[in-house]
Short mmCIF file of C-alpha atoms and ligand atoms in Angstrom, two decimals:
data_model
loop_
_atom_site.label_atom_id
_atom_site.label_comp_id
_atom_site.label_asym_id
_atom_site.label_seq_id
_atom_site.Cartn_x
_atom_site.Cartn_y
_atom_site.Cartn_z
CA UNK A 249 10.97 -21.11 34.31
CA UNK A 250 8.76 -22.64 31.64
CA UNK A 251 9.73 -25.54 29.85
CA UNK A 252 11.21 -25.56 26.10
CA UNK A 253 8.42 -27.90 25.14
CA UNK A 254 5.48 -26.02 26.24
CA UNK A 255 3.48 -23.84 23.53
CA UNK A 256 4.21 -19.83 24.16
CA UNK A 257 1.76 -17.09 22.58
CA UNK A 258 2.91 -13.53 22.17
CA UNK A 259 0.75 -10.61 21.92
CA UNK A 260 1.61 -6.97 21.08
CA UNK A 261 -0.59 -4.47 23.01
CA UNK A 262 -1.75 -7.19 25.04
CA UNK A 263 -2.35 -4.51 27.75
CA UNK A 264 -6.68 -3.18 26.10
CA UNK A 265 -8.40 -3.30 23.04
CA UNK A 266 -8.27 -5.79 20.41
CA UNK A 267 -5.15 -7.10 21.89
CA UNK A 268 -6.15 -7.21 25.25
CA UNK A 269 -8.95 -9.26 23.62
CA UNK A 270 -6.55 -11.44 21.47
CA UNK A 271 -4.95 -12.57 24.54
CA UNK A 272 -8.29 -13.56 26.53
CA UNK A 273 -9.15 -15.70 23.16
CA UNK A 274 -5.66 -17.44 23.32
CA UNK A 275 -6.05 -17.75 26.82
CA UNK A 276 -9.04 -19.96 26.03
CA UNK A 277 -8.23 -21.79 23.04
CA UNK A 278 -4.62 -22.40 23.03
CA UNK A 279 -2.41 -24.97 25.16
CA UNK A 280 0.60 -23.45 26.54
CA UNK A 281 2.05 -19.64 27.48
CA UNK A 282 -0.17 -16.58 26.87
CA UNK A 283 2.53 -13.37 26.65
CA UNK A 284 0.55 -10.60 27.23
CA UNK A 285 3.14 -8.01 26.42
CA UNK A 286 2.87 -4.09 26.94
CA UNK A 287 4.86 -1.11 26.49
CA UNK A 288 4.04 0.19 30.62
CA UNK A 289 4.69 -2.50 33.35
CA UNK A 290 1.68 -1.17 34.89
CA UNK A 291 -1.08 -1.44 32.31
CA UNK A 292 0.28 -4.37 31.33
CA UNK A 293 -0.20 -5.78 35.06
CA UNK A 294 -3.65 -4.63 35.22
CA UNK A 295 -4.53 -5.89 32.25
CA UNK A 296 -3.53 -9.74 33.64
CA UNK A 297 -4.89 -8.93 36.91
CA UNK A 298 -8.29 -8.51 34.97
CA UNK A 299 -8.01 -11.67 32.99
CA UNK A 300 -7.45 -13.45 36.22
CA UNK A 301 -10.77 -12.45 37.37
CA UNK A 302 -12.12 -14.58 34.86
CA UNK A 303 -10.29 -17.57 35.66
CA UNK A 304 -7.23 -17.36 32.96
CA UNK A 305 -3.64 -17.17 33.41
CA UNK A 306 -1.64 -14.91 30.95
CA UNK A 307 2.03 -13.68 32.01
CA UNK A 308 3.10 -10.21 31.51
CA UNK A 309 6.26 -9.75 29.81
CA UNK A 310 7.45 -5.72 28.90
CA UNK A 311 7.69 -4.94 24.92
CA UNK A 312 7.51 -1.59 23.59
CA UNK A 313 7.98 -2.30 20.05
CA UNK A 314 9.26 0.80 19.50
CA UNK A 315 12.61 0.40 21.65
CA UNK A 316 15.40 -1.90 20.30
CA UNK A 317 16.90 -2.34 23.66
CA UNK A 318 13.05 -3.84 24.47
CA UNK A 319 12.96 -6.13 21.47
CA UNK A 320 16.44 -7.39 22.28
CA UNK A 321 15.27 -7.77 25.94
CA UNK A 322 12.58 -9.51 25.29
CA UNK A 323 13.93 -11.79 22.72
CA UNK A 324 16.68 -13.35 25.46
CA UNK A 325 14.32 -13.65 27.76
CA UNK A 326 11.96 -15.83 24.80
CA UNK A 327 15.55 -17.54 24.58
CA UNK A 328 16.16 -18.33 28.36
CA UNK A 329 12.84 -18.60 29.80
CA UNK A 330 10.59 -20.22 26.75
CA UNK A 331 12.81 -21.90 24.21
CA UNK A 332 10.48 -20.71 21.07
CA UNK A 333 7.36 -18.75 19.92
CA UNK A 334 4.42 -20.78 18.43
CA UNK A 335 1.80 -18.00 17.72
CA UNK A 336 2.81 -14.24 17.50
CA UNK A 337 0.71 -11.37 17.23
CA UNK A 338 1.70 -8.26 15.94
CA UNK A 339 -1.36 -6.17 17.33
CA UNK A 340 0.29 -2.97 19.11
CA UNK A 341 -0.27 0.07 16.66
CA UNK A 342 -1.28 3.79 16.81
CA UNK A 343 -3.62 6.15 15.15
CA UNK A 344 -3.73 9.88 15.15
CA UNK A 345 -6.99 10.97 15.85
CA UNK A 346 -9.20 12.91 13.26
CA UNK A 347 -9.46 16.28 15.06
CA UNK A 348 -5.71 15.97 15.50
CA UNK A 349 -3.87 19.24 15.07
CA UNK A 350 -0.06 17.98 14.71
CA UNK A 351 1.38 18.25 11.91
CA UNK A 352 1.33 16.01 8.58
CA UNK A 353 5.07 15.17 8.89
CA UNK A 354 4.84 14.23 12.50
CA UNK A 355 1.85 11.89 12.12
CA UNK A 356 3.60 10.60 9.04
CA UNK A 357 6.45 9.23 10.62
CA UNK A 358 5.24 8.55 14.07
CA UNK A 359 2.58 6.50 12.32
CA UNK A 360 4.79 4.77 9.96
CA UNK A 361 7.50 3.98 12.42
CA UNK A 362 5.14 1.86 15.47
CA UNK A 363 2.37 0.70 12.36
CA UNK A 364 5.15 -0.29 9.82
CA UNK A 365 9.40 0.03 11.20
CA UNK A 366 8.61 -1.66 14.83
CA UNK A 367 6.07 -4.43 13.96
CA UNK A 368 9.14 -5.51 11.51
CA UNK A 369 11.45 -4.78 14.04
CA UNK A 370 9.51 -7.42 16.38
CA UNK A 371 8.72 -9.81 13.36
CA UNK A 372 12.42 -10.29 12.36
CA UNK A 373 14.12 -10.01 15.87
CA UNK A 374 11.77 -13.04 16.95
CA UNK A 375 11.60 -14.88 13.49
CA UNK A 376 14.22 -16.74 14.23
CA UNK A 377 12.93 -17.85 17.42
CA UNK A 378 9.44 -19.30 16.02
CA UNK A 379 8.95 -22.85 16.00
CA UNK A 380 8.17 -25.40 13.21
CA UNK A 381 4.53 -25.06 12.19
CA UNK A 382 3.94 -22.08 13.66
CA UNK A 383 1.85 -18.91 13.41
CA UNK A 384 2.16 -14.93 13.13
CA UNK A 385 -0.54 -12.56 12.48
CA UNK A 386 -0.45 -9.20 11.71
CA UNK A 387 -2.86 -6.91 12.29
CA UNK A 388 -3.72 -5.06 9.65
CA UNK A 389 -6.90 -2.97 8.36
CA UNK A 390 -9.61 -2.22 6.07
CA UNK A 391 -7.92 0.85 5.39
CA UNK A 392 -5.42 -1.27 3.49
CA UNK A 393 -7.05 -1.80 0.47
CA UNK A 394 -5.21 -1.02 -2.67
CA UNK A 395 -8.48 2.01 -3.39
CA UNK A 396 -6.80 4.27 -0.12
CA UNK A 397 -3.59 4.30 -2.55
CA UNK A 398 -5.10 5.87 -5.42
CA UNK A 399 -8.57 4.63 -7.47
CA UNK A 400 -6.39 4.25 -10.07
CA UNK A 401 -5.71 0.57 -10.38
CA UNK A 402 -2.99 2.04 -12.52
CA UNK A 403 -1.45 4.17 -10.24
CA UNK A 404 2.63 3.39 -9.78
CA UNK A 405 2.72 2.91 -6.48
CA UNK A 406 -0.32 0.57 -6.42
CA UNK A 407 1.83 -1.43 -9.41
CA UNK A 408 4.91 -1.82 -7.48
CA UNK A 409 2.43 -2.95 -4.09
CA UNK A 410 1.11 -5.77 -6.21
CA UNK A 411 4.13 -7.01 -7.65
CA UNK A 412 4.49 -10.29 -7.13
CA UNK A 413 8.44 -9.82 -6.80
CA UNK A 414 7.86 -7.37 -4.18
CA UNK A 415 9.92 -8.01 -1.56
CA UNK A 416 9.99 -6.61 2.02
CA UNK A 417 12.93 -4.50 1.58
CA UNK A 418 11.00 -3.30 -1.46
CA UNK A 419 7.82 -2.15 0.91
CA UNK A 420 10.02 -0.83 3.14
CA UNK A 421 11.95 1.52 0.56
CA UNK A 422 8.01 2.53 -0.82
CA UNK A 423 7.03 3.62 2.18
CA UNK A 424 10.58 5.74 2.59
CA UNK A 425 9.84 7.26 -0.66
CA UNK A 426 6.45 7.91 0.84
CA UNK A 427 8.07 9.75 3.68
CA UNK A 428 10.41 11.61 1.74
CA UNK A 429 7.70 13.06 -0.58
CA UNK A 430 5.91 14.32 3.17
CA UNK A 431 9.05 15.84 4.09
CA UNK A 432 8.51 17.96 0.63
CA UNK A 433 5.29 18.80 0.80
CA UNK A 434 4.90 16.66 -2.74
CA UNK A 435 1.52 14.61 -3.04
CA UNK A 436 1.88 13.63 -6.90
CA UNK A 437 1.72 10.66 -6.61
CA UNK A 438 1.12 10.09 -2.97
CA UNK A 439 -2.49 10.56 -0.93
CA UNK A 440 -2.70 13.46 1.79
CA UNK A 441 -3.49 12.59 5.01
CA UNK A 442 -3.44 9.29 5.30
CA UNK A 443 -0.29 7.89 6.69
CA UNK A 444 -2.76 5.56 8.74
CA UNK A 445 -3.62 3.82 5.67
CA UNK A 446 -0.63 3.71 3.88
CA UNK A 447 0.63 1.77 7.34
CA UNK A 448 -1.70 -0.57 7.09
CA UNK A 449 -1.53 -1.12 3.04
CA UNK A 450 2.69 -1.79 3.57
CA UNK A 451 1.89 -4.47 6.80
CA UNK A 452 -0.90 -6.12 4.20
CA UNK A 453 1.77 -6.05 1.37
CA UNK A 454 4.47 -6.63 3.96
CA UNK A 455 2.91 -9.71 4.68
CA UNK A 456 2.66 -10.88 1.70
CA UNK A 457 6.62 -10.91 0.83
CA UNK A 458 7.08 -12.51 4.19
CA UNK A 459 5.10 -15.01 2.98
CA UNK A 460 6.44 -15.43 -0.23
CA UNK A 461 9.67 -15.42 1.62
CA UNK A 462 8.67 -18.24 4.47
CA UNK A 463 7.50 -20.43 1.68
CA UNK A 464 11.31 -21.60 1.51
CA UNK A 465 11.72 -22.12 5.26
CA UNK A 466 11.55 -25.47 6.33
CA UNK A 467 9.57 -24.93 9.49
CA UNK A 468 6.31 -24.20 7.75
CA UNK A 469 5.56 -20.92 9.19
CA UNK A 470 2.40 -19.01 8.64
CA UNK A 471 2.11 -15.58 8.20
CA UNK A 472 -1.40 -13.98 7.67
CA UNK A 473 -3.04 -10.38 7.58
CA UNK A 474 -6.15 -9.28 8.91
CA UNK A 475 -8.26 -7.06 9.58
CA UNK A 476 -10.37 -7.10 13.33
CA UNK A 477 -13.20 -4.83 11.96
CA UNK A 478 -14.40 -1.82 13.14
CA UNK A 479 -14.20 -2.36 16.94
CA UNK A 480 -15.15 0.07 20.42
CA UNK A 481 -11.68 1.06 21.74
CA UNK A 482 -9.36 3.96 22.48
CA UNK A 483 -8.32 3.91 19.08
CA UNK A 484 -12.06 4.37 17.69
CA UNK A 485 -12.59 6.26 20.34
CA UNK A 486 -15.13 3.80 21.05
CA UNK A 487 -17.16 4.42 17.85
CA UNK A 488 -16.51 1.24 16.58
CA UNK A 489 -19.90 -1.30 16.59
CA UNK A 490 -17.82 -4.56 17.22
CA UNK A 491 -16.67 -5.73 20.84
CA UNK A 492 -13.05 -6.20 21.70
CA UNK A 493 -13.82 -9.79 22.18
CA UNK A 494 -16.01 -10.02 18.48
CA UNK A 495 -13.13 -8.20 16.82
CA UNK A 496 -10.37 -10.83 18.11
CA UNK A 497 -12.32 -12.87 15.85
CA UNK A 498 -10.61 -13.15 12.65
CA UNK A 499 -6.92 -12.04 14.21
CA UNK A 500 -7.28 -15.71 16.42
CA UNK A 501 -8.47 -17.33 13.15
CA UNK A 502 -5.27 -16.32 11.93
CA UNK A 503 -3.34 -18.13 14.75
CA UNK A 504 -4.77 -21.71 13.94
CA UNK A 505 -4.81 -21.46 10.23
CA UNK A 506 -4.01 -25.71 9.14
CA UNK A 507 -0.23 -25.88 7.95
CA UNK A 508 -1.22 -26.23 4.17
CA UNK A 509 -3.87 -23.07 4.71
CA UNK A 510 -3.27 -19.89 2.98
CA UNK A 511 0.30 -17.78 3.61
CA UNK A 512 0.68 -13.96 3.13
CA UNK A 513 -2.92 -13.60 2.87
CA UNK A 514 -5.41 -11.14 4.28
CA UNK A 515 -8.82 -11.71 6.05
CA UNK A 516 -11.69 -9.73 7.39
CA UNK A 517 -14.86 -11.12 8.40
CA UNK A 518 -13.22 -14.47 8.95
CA UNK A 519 -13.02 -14.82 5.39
CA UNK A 520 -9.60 -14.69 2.87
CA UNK A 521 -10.33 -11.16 0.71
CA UNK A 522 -8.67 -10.72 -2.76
CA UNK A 523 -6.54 -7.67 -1.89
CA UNK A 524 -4.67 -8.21 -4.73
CA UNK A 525 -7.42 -7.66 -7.19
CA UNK A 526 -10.56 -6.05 -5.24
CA UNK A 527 -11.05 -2.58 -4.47
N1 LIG B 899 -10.22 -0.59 16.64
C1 LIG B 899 -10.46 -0.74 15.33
O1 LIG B 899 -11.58 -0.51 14.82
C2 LIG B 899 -9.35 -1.24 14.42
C3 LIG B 899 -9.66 -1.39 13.05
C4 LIG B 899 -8.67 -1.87 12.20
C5 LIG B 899 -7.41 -2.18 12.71
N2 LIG B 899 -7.14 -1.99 14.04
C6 LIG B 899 -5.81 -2.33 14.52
O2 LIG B 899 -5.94 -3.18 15.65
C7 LIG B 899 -4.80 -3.01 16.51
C8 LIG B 899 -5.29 -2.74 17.92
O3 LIG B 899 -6.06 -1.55 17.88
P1 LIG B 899 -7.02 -1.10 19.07
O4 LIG B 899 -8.24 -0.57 18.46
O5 LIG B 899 -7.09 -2.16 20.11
O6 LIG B 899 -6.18 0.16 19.61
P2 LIG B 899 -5.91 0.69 21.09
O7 LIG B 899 -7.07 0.41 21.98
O8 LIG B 899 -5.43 2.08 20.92
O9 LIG B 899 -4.69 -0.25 21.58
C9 LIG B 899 -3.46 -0.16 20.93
C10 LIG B 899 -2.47 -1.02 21.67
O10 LIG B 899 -1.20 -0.88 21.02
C11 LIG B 899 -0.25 -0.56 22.02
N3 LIG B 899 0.92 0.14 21.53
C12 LIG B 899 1.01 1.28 20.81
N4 LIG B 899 2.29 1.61 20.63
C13 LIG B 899 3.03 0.65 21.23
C14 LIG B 899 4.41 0.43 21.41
N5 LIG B 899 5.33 1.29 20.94
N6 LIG B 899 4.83 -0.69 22.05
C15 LIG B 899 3.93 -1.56 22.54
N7 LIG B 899 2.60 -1.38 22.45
C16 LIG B 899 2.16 -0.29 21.80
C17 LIG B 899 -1.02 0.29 23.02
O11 LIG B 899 -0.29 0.41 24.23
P3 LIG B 899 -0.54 1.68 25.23
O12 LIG B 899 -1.78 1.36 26.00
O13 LIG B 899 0.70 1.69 26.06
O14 LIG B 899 -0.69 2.89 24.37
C18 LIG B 899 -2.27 -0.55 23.13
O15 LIG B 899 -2.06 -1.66 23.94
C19 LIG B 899 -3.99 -1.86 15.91
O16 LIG B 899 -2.94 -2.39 15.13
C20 LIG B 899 -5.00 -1.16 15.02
O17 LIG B 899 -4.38 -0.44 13.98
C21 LIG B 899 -8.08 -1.52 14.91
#
């Protein structure tokens, strides 16, 4: 068993891609437990058999974000075996491909409920587990700028995502309303196939009412977006032009951000972008 005082990581989708590559970078640059979590003990097993290779030590621990009986598993053993969280990343997510034949109303809510329902699941099941001064990052996307909502700066739903009132109940309700209108076959005011993107826009916005939220807590926790760029994995089906290891870039940024650095924010690049008011 690992002691209470010792830092612990956690990683979502630890088990290839950008996580896979999140985890290598903690296991490099940060002092204490590297959770490499994944949904199948197997992959995830691999995955820390391969990091050994190169000399690091992560531990596998099972968490498919989109099983409560997971979440709560994983949460008592965070309780018995760790004491705390210091860094959490909220990297596990999905993506329909392109040439993808299921239907709109599938995609829509698969999408929606790993991307948007489960990451919040993990975030709020854990949150009260995370220690004072510590970080989470959520990995978001390019494809959550406000423009993937409607051009429209305008637009309804792109006034209620920059509210600054908004609160996370409030994204979550949106992005109901978003399903609903799939389930009708009604695209007034909502975009067509792109339930991706409108994931990715709510866990940016999410974000920020989290961190609007946190500002109150008295263990200075730091919640950040970003986005890891356009990165050569399964999901890209290795399209993208960044490494694994160049696109864990900006998400590890976002686990060592100083304790009076930015909160609810979103990055790409390594650099804070004005989501707010940039298309
Ligand atoms: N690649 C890009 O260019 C890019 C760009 C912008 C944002 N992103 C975001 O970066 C993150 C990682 O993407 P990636 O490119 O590395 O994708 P990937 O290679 O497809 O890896 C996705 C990871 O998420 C895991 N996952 C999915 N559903 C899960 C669940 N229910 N429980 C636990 N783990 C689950 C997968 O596990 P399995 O192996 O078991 O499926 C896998 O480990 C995603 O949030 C993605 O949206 C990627």
């Amino acid at each position: 068993m690992a002691s209470s005082l010792e830092g612990v990581a956690v990683v979502t989708g630890g088990n290839k891609g950008v996580g896979l590559a999140i985890v290598r970078g903690l296991c490099k640059q940060f002092k204490g437990h590297v959770l490499l979590t994944a949904r199948n003990e197997e992959n995830g097993k691999s995955a820390v058999e391969l990091l050994k290779t190169e000399g690091l030590n992560p531990i596998y621990e099972q968490l498919d974000i989109l099983s409560n009986e997971s979440i709560d598993k994983f949460k008592s053993r965070i309780e018995k075996n760790y004491g705390g969280i210091d860094i959490l990343v909220n990297n596990a997510g999905i993506a329909y491909k392109r040439a993808s034949t299921s239907p709109l109303i599938e995609k829509a809510h698969v999408t929606l409920q790993t991307n948007l329902f489960a990451t919040l699941a993990v975030t709020n099941t854990l949150l009260p587990h995370m220690r004072n001064g510590s970080h989470i990052c959520m990995v978001s996307s390019m494809t959550s700028k406000l423009k993937n909502v409607s051009q429209d700066k305008d637009h309804p739903v792109r006034q209620r995502l920059i509210d600054p009132s908004l609160t996370e109940e409030g994204v979550l309700s949106l992005m109901r309303e978003y399903l609903i209108a799939v389930d009708n076959n009604d695209y007034s005011i909502w975009p067509k196939d792109s339930p991706y993107s409108l994931s990715k826009v709510a866990i940016t916005a999410v974000t920020r009412a989290i961190g609007r939220k946190l500002a109150n807590d008295p263990r200075g926790i730091i919640i950040n977006a970003c986005c890891p760029g356009y990165v050569d994995t399964d999901m890209t089906s290795h399209r993208g032009v960044l490494t694994p290891d160049q696109g864990a870039v900006t998400p590890l940024m976002m686990c060592f951000i100083p304790s009076k650095g930015s909160n609810g924010e979103f990055y790409m690049e390594e650099k804070m972008y004005d989501w707010l008011n940039s298309d």
